[in-house]
Amino acid sequence: MRVRQHPSLKAFNTFGVEAAAGSMLILEQEEDLLSLPPFDPDRDLVLGGGSNILLVGDVPGTVWHNRLTGKAIVERADGHAWVEAGAGENWHDLVRWSLEQGLSGLENLSLIPGQAGAAPMQNIGAYGVDLASVLESVTAWDLVRNCWAAFDLQSCALAYRDSRFKSAEPGRYLITSIRLRLDTQFEAKLDYSGLREELTRAGIEKPTALEVSDAVVRLRRDKLPDPEILGNAGSFFKNPILSRNDASKLTGHYPELPAWPQPGGQIKISAAWMIEHCGLKGHRVGDAGVSDRHALVLVNHGSASGGDLFRLATTVQASVHSKFGVLLDPEPRIINFAS
Ligand code: FAD
Ligand code: EPU
């Protein structure tokens, strides 16, 4: 374990906003957890890659930064292989490594920034697949009781951009490793709009898992701003999920609004489309902006503060609410210990 006093968090969040912490503990092995001071959720923060947070203020206490690494195939049986990965592994590197091992299941989740340990937090999802389809279990350190905890898939309560760790018991657990059930026989999932077309453009009819991963990477690079170049946290709002009745009233008024039926009869609608149709795509207030490439992404054009981005998010929310009557729910964790 390493300790840094008063670090800047600018390089530790993909928005690239300036914020400070009292101190930072860099966790490098599980044994570190046994000798740590108590975690105070009102002052301390567990941090992975910082790609799904907005720092509106400083962290008065300690940032617990996860660097618990290691990945291995631990079992093989009946067309499956089980992979265990330390929470501090980079997610995309884990995806590509699994493909190199001849395992599939993660290819549609390529190029999502951040760490493996954060993946269950909001059940990461993209291109028609989410973590729930491959996650078998999670091991975590209980920060309240100071002991180990294990969760099978069901007890993680994964849902669209949600989990037990994000909603029911936020800040209680530090995830230390995840266990995934991957496939040794590849079955392509190409139904997400644009994916099959991207493969066809590349002249590929029957893709390998690696080719699907490459296609997802190309699509994502084309659609989303690269946080290395323009600070952002991916989608800033979740796509709202409405009752069939509410959704059909809206699509009655706005037949072009993209809407996707969900299991259980609800309908998910496109937040990006509504933001764009409020005239906000490319909108900018100082250095805080709505991306001109994707309306669901807020961007830091240089020296926006967390507060600037938060105020812009509030404006976007108010515009969408006033035009469509729908309240957008932020996806990243807004970190404001002062409020
Ligand atoms: P952080 O931002 O560090 O943390 C996020 C939250 O998880 C915080 O509350 C933090 O306290 C908590 N946390 C982190 N690690 C742990 C741990 N080990 N134990 C307990 N709590 C922890 N997400 C998607 O689902 N799909 C996408 O397609 C997608 N695309 C993106 C594209 C871009 C360009 C960007 C910048 C982000 C995108 N995201 C996407 C969001 C983000 O990458 C994911 O949510 C990712 O899983 C966050 O990982 P992280 O390590 O950066 O988490
Ligand atoms: N659209 C617009 N304007 C835009 C962008 C998109 O109107 O500027 C409309 C288009 O009609 C498009 C539709 O929105 O067809 C959907 O767009 P896209 O395929 O880009 O998906 P999304 O709903 O905006 C979601 C996830 C992304 C994930 C992609 C791909 C959420 C909140 N976001 O975005 O996840 O990568 O699907 O599966 O569910 C993230 O969570 O950070 C993230 C990037």
JSON list of N, CA and C and ligand atoms in Angstrom, two decimals, residues 14 45-53 66 87 112-115 117-119 121-122 124-126 161 173-175 220 224-225 227 232-234 331 333, ligand 1:
[
{"chain": "A", "resi": 14, "resn": "THR", "atom": "N", "xyz": [-11.98, 11.21, -15.51]},
{"chain": "A", "resi": 14, "resn": "THR", "atom": "CA", "xyz": [-11.90, 11.39, -16.97]},
{"chain": "A", "resi": 14, "resn": "THR", "atom": "C", "xyz": [-12.55, 12.70, -17.44]},
{"chain": "A", "resi": 45, "resn": "LEU", "atom": "N", "xyz": [-13.65, 8.24, -0.25]},
{"chain": "A", "resi": 45, "resn": "LEU", "atom": "CA", "xyz": [-14.18, 7.83, -1.56]},
{"chain": "A", "resi": 45, "resn": "LEU", "atom": "C", "xyz": [-13.39, 6.63, -2.09]},
{"chain": "A", "resi": 46, "resn": "VAL", "atom": "N", "xyz": [-14.11, 5.60, -2.54]},
{"chain": "A", "resi": 46, "resn": "VAL", "atom": "CA", "xyz": [-13.47, 4.50, -3.28]},
{"chain": "A", "resi": 46, "resn": "VAL", "atom": "C", "xyz": [-13.40, 4.92, -4.74]},
{"chain": "A", "resi": 47, "resn": "LEU", "atom": "N", "xyz": [-12.22, 4.79, -5.32]},
{"chain": "A", "resi": 47, "resn": "LEU", "atom": "CA", "xyz": [-12.04, 5.27, -6.69]},
{"chain": "A", "resi": 47, "resn": "LEU", "atom": "C", "xyz": [-11.38, 4.20, -7.55]},
{"chain": "A", "resi": 48, "resn": "GLY", "atom": "N", "xyz": [-11.96, 3.99, -8.74]},
{"chain": "A", "resi": 48, "resn": "GLY", "atom": "CA", "xyz": [-11.33, 3.12, -9.73]},
{"chain": "A", "resi": 48, "resn": "GLY", "atom": "C", "xyz": [-10.65, 4.00, -10.76]},
{"chain": "A", "resi": 49, "resn": "GLY", "atom": "N", "xyz": [-11.15, 3.92, -12.02]},
{"chain": "A", "resi": 49, "resn": "GLY", "atom": "CA", "xyz": [-10.56, 4.71, -13.09]},
{"chain": "A", "resi": 49, "resn": "GLY", "atom": "C", "xyz": [-11.11, 6.12, -13.19]},
{"chain": "A", "resi": 50, "resn": "GLY", "atom": "N", "xyz": [-12.11, 6.45, -12.38]},
{"chain": "A", "resi": 50, "resn": "GLY", "atom": "CA", "xyz": [-12.66, 7.82, -12.39]},
{"chain": "A", "resi": 50, "resn": "GLY", "atom": "C", "xyz": [-13.42, 8.17, -13.66]},
{"chain": "A", "resi": 51, "resn": "SER", "atom": "N", "xyz": [-13.98, 7.16, -14.35]},
{"chain": "A", "resi": 51, "resn": "SER", "atom": "CA", "xyz": [-14.68, 7.44, -15.61]},
{"chain": "A", "resi": 51, "resn": "SER", "atom": "C", "xyz": [-16.18, 7.51, -15.45]},
{"chain": "A", "resi": 52, "resn": "ASN", "atom": "N", "xyz": [-16.65, 7.40, -14.19]},
{"chain": "A", "resi": 52, "resn": "ASN", "atom": "CA", "xyz": [-18.10, 7.53, -13.99]},
{"chain": "A", "resi": 52, "resn": "ASN", "atom": "C", "xyz": [-18.40, 8.35, -12.73]},
{"chain": "A", "resi": 53, "resn": "ILE", "atom": "N", "xyz": [-17.62, 9.41, -12.55]},
{"chain": "A", "resi": 53, "resn": "ILE", "atom": "CA", "xyz": [-17.84, 10.31, -11.42]},
{"chain": "A", "resi": 53, "resn": "ILE", "atom": "C", "xyz": [-17.76, 11.76, -11.92]},
{"chain": "A", "resi": 66, "resn": "ASN", "atom": "N", "xyz": [-8.07, 1.84, -6.09]},
{"chain": "A", "resi": 66, "resn": "ASN", "atom": "CA", "xyz": [-7.91, 0.40, -6.25]},
{"chain": "A", "resi": 66, "resn": "ASN", "atom": "C", "xyz": [-6.87, 0.03, -7.31]},
{"chain": "A", "resi": 87, "resn": "ALA", "atom": "N", "xyz": [-10.08, -6.37, -8.96]},
{"chain": "A", "resi": 87, "resn": "ALA", "atom": "CA", "xyz": [-10.91, -5.20, -9.25]},
{"chain": "A", "resi": 87, "resn": "ALA", "atom": "C", "xyz": [-10.13, -4.08, -9.93]},
{"chain": "A", "resi": 112, "resn": "ILE", "atom": "N", "xyz": [-15.02, 0.04, -22.98]},
{"chain": "A", "resi": 112, "resn": "ILE", "atom": "CA", "xyz": [-15.63, 0.79, -21.88]},
{"chain": "A", "resi": 112, "resn": "ILE", "atom": "C", "xyz": [-14.49, 1.14, -20.92]},
{"chain": "A", "resi": 113, "resn": "PRO", "atom": "N", "xyz": [-14.30, 2.43, -20.63]},
{"chain": "A", "resi": 113, "resn": "PRO", "atom": "CA", "xyz": [-13.19, 2.80, -19.74]},
{"chain": "A", "resi": 113, "resn": "PRO", "atom": "C", "xyz": [-13.41, 2.29, -18.32]},
{"chain": "A", "resi": 114, "resn": "GLY", "atom": "N", "xyz": [-12.38, 2.35, -17.52]},
{"chain": "A", "resi": 114, "resn": "GLY", "atom": "CA", "xyz": [-12.51, 2.05, -16.09]},
{"chain": "A", "resi": 114, "resn": "GLY", "atom": "C", "xyz": [-12.01, 0.66, -15.74]},
{"chain": "A", "resi": 115, "resn": "GLN", "atom": "N", "xyz": [-12.29, 0.30, -14.50]},
{"chain": "A", "resi": 115, "resn": "GLN", "atom": "CA", "xyz": [-11.74, -0.93, -13.92]},
{"chain": "A", "resi": 115, "resn": "GLN", "atom": "C", "xyz": [-12.78, -2.04, -13.83]},
{"chain": "A", "resi": 117, "resn": "GLY", "atom": "N", "xyz": [-13.43, -3.82, -11.29]},
{"chain": "A", "resi": 117, "resn": "GLY", "atom": "CA", "xyz": [-14.17, -3.78, -10.02]},
{"chain": "A", "resi": 117, "resn": "GLY", "atom": "C", "xyz": [-15.34, -2.82, -10.03]},
{"chain": "A", "resi": 118, "resn": "ALA", "atom": "N", "xyz": [-15.31, -1.85, -10.94]},
{"chain": "A", "resi": 118, "resn": "ALA", "atom": "CA", "xyz": [-16.43, -0.91, -11.03]},
{"chain": "A", "resi": 118, "resn": "ALA", "atom": "C", "xyz": [-17.54, -1.44, -11.94]},
{"chain": "A", "resi": 119, "resn": "ALA", "atom": "N", "xyz": [-17.22, -2.49, -12.72]},
{"chain": "A", "resi": 119, "resn": "ALA", "atom": "CA", "xyz": [-18.20, -2.97, -13.70]},
{"chain": "A", "resi": 119, "resn": "ALA", "atom": "C", "xyz": [-19.54, -3.39, -13.07]},
{"chain": "A", "resi": 121, "resn": "MET", "atom": "N", "xyz": [-20.87, -2.14, -10.43]},
{"chain": "A", "resi": 121, "resn": "MET", "atom": "CA", "xyz": [-21.52, -0.99, -9.78]},
{"chain": "A", "resi": 121, "resn": "MET", "atom": "C", "xyz": [-22.76, -0.56, -10.54]},
{"chain": "A", "resi": 122, "resn": "GLN", "atom": "N", "xyz": [-22.61, -0.40, -11.87]},
{"chain": "A", "resi": 122, "resn": "GLN", "atom": "CA", "xyz": [-23.79, 0.02, -12.63]},
{"chain": "A", "resi": 122, "resn": "GLN", "atom": "C", "xyz": [-24.09, -1.00, -13.73]},
{"chain": "A", "resi": 124, "resn": "ILE", "atom": "N", "xyz": [-22.34, -2.51, -16.16]},
{"chain": "A", "resi": 124, "resn": "ILE", "atom": "CA", "xyz": [-21.95, -1.86, -17.42]},
{"chain": "A", "resi": 124, "resn": "ILE", "atom": "C", "xyz": [-22.60, -2.58, -18.60]},
{"chain": "A", "resi": 125, "resn": "GLY", "atom": "N", "xyz": [-22.95, -1.78, -19.60]},
{"chain": "A", "resi": 125, "resn": "GLY", "atom": "CA", "xyz": [-23.64, -2.36, -20.75]},
{"chain": "A", "resi": 125, "resn": "GLY", "atom": "C", "xyz": [-23.34, -1.58, -22.00]},
{"chain": "A", "resi": 126, "resn": "ALA", "atom": "N", "xyz": [-23.33, -2.28, -23.12]},
{"chain": "A", "resi": 126, "resn": "ALA", "atom": "CA", "xyz": [-23.17, -1.63, -24.42]},
{"chain": "A", "resi": 126, "resn": "ALA", "atom": "C", "xyz": [-23.45, -2.64, -25.53]},
{"chain": "A", "resi": 161, "resn": "ARG", "atom": "N", "xyz": [-28.04, -0.01, -15.55]},
{"chain": "A", "resi": 161, "resn": "ARG", "atom": "CA", "xyz": [-27.18, 1.01, -14.91]},
{"chain": "A", "resi": 161, "resn": "ARG", "atom": "C", "xyz": [-27.38, 1.07, -13.40]},
{"chain": "A", "resi": 173, "resn": "TYR", "atom": "N", "xyz": [-19.48, -1.38, 0.27]},
{"chain": "A", "resi": 173, "resn": "TYR", "atom": "CA", "xyz": [-18.55, -2.44, -0.11]},
{"chain": "A", "resi": 173, "resn": "TYR", "atom": "C", "xyz": [-17.45, -1.93, -1.04]},
{"chain": "A", "resi": 174, "resn": "LEU", "atom": "N", "xyz": [-16.26, -2.42, -0.82]},
{"chain": "A", "resi": 174, "resn": "LEU", "atom": "CA", "xyz": [-15.17, -2.20, -1.77]},
{"chain": "A", "resi": 174, "resn": "LEU", "atom": "C", "xyz": [-15.00, -3.51, -2.53]},
{"chain": "A", "resi": 175, "resn": "ILE", "atom": "N", "xyz": [-15.35, -3.50, -3.79]},
{"chain": "A", "resi": 175, "resn": "ILE", "atom": "CA", "xyz": [-15.25, -4.74, -4.59]},
{"chain": "A", "resi": 175, "resn": "ILE", "atom": "C", "xyz": [-13.78, -5.04, -4.83]},
{"chain": "A", "resi": 220, "resn": "ARG", "atom": "N", "xyz": [-17.46, 2.90, -31.40]},
{"chain": "A", "resi": 220, "resn": "ARG", "atom": "CA", "xyz": [-17.37, 3.75, -30.22]},
{"chain": "A", "resi": 220, "resn": "ARG", "atom": "C", "xyz": [-16.43, 4.93, -30.48]},
{"chain": "A", "resi": 224, "resn": "LEU", "atom": "N", "xyz": [-18.20, 8.48, -29.81]},
{"chain": "A", "resi": 224, "resn": "LEU", "atom": "CA", "xyz": [-18.00, 9.10, -28.49]},
{"chain": "A", "resi": 224, "resn": "LEU", "atom": "C", "xyz": [-16.68, 9.87, -28.44]},
{"chain": "A", "resi": 225, "resn": "PRO", "atom": "N", "xyz": [-16.67, 11.03, -27.77]},
{"chain": "A", "resi": 225, "resn": "PRO", "atom": "CA", "xyz": [-15.39, 11.74, -27.62]},
{"chain": "A", "resi": 225, "resn": "PRO", "atom": "C", "xyz": [-14.41, 10.95, -26.75]},
{"chain": "A", "resi": 227, "resn": "PRO", "atom": "N", "xyz": [-11.90, 10.57, -23.91]},
{"chain": "A", "resi": 227, "resn": "PRO", "atom": "CA", "xyz": [-11.60, 11.37, -22.72]},
{"chain": "A", "resi": 227, "resn": "PRO", "atom": "C", "xyz": [-10.15, 11.81, -22.62]},
{"chain": "A", "resi": 232, "resn": "ASN", "atom": "N", "xyz": [-14.69, 13.74, -20.40]},
{"chain": "A", "resi": 232, "resn": "ASN", "atom": "CA", "xyz": [-16.11, 13.36, -20.32]},
{"chain": "A", "resi": 232, "resn": "ASN", "atom": "C", "xyz": [-16.24, 12.09, -19.50]},
{"chain": "A", "resi": 233, "resn": "ALA", "atom": "N", "xyz": [-17.48, 11.75, -19.17]},
{"chain": "A", "resi": 233, "resn": "ALA", "atom": "CA", "xyz": [-17.74, 10.52, -18.40]},
{"chain": "A", "resi": 233, "resn": "ALA", "atom": "C", "xyz": [-18.71, 9.61, -19.15]},
{"chain": "A", "resi": 234, "resn": "GLY", "atom": "N", "xyz": [-18.66, 9.62, -20.49]},
{"chain": "A", "resi": 234, "resn": "GLY", "atom": "CA", "xyz": [-19.62, 8.83, -21.26]},
{"chain": "A", "resi": 234, "resn": "GLY", "atom": "C", "xyz": [-21.01, 9.44, -21.12]},
{"chain": "A", "resi": 331, "resn": "GLU", "atom": "N", "xyz": [-26.26, 9.49, -14.73]},
{"chain": "A", "resi": 331, "resn": "GLU", "atom": "CA", "xyz": [-25.65, 8.17, -14.61]},
{"chain": "A", "resi": 331, "resn": "GLU", "atom": "C", "xyz": [-24.41, 8.18, -13.71]},
{"chain": "A", "resi": 333, "resn": "ARG", "atom": "N", "xyz": [-21.74, 9.07, -10.66]},
{"chain": "A", "resi": 333, "resn": "ARG", "atom": "CA", "xyz": [-21.93, 9.49, -9.26]},
{"chain": "A", "resi": 333, "resn": "ARG", "atom": "C", "xyz": [-21.45, 10.93, -9.13]},
{"chain": "B", "resi": 1, "resn": "FAD", "atom": "P1", "xyz": [-15.10, 5.10, -11.12]},
{"chain": "B", "resi": 1, "resn": "FAD", "atom": "O1", "xyz": [-15.52, 6.24, -11.95]},
{"chain": "B", "resi": 1, "resn": "FAD", "atom": "O2", "xyz": [-13.77, 5.18, -10.46]},
{"chain": "B", "resi": 1, "resn": "FAD", "atom": "O3", "xyz": [-16.20, 4.83, -10.01]},
{"chain": "B", "resi": 1, "resn": "FAD", "atom": "C1", "xyz": [-17.57, 4.82, -10.34]},
{"chain": "B", "resi": 1, "resn": "FAD", "atom": "C2", "xyz": [-18.35, 4.47, -9.06]},
{"chain": "B", "resi": 1, "resn": "FAD", "atom": "O4", "xyz": [-18.00, 3.14, -8.65]},
{"chain": "B", "resi": 1, "resn": "FAD", "atom": "C3", "xyz": [-17.99, 5.37, -7.87]},
{"chain": "B", "resi": 1, "resn": "FAD", "atom": "O5", "xyz": [-19.14, 5.48, -7.06]},
{"chain": "B", "resi": 1, "resn": "FAD", "atom": "C4", "xyz": [-16.92, 4.57, -7.11]},
{"chain": "B", "resi": 1, "resn": "FAD", "atom": "O6", "xyz": [-16.90, 4.88, -5.74]},
{"chain": "B", "resi": 1, "resn": "FAD", "atom": "C5", "xyz": [-17.38, 3.15, -7.35]},
{"chain": "B", "resi": 1, "resn": "FAD", "atom": "N1", "xyz": [-16.30, 2.17, -7.41]},
{"chain": "B", "resi": 1, "resn": "FAD", "atom": "C6", "xyz": [-15.27, 2.11, -8.30]},
{"chain": "B", "resi": 1, "resn": "FAD", "atom": "N2", "xyz": [-14.52, 1.01, -8.07]},
{"chain": "B", "resi": 1, "resn": "FAD", "atom": "C7", "xyz": [-15.09, 0.38, -7.03]},
{"chain": "B", "resi": 1, "resn": "FAD", "atom": "C8", "xyz": [-14.78, -0.81, -6.29]},
{"chain": "B", "resi": 1, "resn": "FAD", "atom": "N3", "xyz": [-13.73, -1.58, -6.61]},
{"chain": "B", "resi": 1, "resn": "FAD", "atom": "N4", "xyz": [-15.58, -1.16, -5.25]},
{"chain": "B", "resi": 1, "resn": "FAD", "atom": "C9", "xyz": [-16.65, -0.41, -4.90]},
{"chain": "B", "resi": 1, "resn": "FAD", "atom": "N5", "xyz": [-16.98, 0.73, -5.53]},
{"chain": "B", "resi": 1, "resn": "FAD", "atom": "C10", "xyz": [-16.22, 1.11, -6.60]},
{"chain": "B", "resi": 1, "resn": "FAD", "atom": "N6", "xyz": [-20.51, 2.72, -18.98]},
{"chain": "B", "resi": 1, "resn": "FAD", "atom": "C11", "xyz": [-21.31, 1.75, -19.49]},
{"chain": "B", "resi": 1, "resn": "FAD", "atom": "O7", "xyz": [-21.99, 1.03, -18.74]},
{"chain": "B", "resi": 1, "resn": "FAD", "atom": "N7", "xyz": [-21.38, 1.54, -20.84]},
{"chain": "B", "resi": 1, "resn": "FAD", "atom": "C12", "xyz": [-20.67, 2.26, -21.73]},
{"chain": "B", "resi": 1, "resn": "FAD", "atom": "O8", "xyz": [-20.76, 2.03, -22.93]},
{"chain": "B", "resi": 1, "resn": "FAD", "atom": "C13", "xyz": [-19.82, 3.28, -21.21]},
{"chain": "B", "resi": 1, "resn": "FAD", "atom": "N8", "xyz": [-19.11, 4.05, -22.06]},
{"chain": "B", "resi": 1, "resn": "FAD", "atom": "C14", "xyz": [-18.31, 5.04, -21.57]},
{"chain": "B", "resi": 1, "resn": "FAD", "atom": "C15", "xyz": [-17.57, 5.80, -22.48]},
{"chain": "B", "resi": 1, "resn": "FAD", "atom": "C16", "xyz": [-16.74, 6.81, -22.02]},
{"chain": "B", "resi": 1, "resn": "FAD", "atom": "C17", "xyz": [-15.95, 7.63, -23.02]},
{"chain": "B", "resi": 1, "resn": "FAD", "atom": "C18", "xyz": [-16.62, 7.05, -20.62]},
{"chain": "B", "resi": 1, "resn": "FAD", "atom": "C19", "xyz": [-15.68, 8.12, -20.12]},
{"chain": "B", "resi": 1, "resn": "FAD", "atom": "C20", "xyz": [-17.36, 6.30, -19.70]},
{"chain": "B", "resi": 1, "resn": "FAD", "atom": "C21", "xyz": [-18.23, 5.28, -20.18]},
{"chain": "B", "resi": 1, "resn": "FAD", "atom": "N9", "xyz": [-18.99, 4.49, -19.31]},
{"chain": "B", "resi": 1, "resn": "FAD", "atom": "C22", "xyz": [-19.78, 3.48, -19.82]},
{"chain": "B", "resi": 1, "resn": "FAD", "atom": "C23", "xyz": [-18.97, 4.74, -17.86]},
{"chain": "B", "resi": 1, "resn": "FAD", "atom": "C24", "xyz": [-17.79, 4.07, -17.12]},
{"chain": "B", "resi": 1, "resn": "FAD", "atom": "O9", "xyz": [-16.73, 3.78, -17.98]},
{"chain": "B", "resi": 1, "resn": "FAD", "atom": "C25", "xyz": [-18.21, 2.79, -16.40]},
{"chain": "B", "resi": 1, "resn": "FAD", "atom": "O10", "xyz": [-19.25, 3.05, -15.49]},
{"chain": "B", "resi": 1, "resn": "FAD", "atom": "C26", "xyz": [-17.05, 2.14, -15.64]},
{"chain": "B", "resi": 1, "resn": "FAD", "atom": "O11", "xyz": [-17.44, 0.89, -15.13]},
{"chain": "B", "resi": 1, "resn": "FAD", "atom": "C27", "xyz": [-16.54, 3.01, -14.49]},
{"chain": "B", "resi": 1, "resn": "FAD", "atom": "O12", "xyz": [-15.33, 2.44, -14.02]},
{"chain": "B", "resi": 1, "resn": "FAD", "atom": "P2", "xyz": [-14.29, 3.26, -13.17]},
{"chain": "B", "resi": 1, "resn": "FAD", "atom": "O13", "xyz": [-13.26, 2.31, -12.69]},
{"chain": "B", "resi": 1, "resn": "FAD", "atom": "O14", "xyz": [-13.79, 4.41, -13.94]},
{"chain": "B", "resi": 1, "resn": "FAD", "atom": "O15", "xyz": [-15.22, 3.74, -11.97]}
]
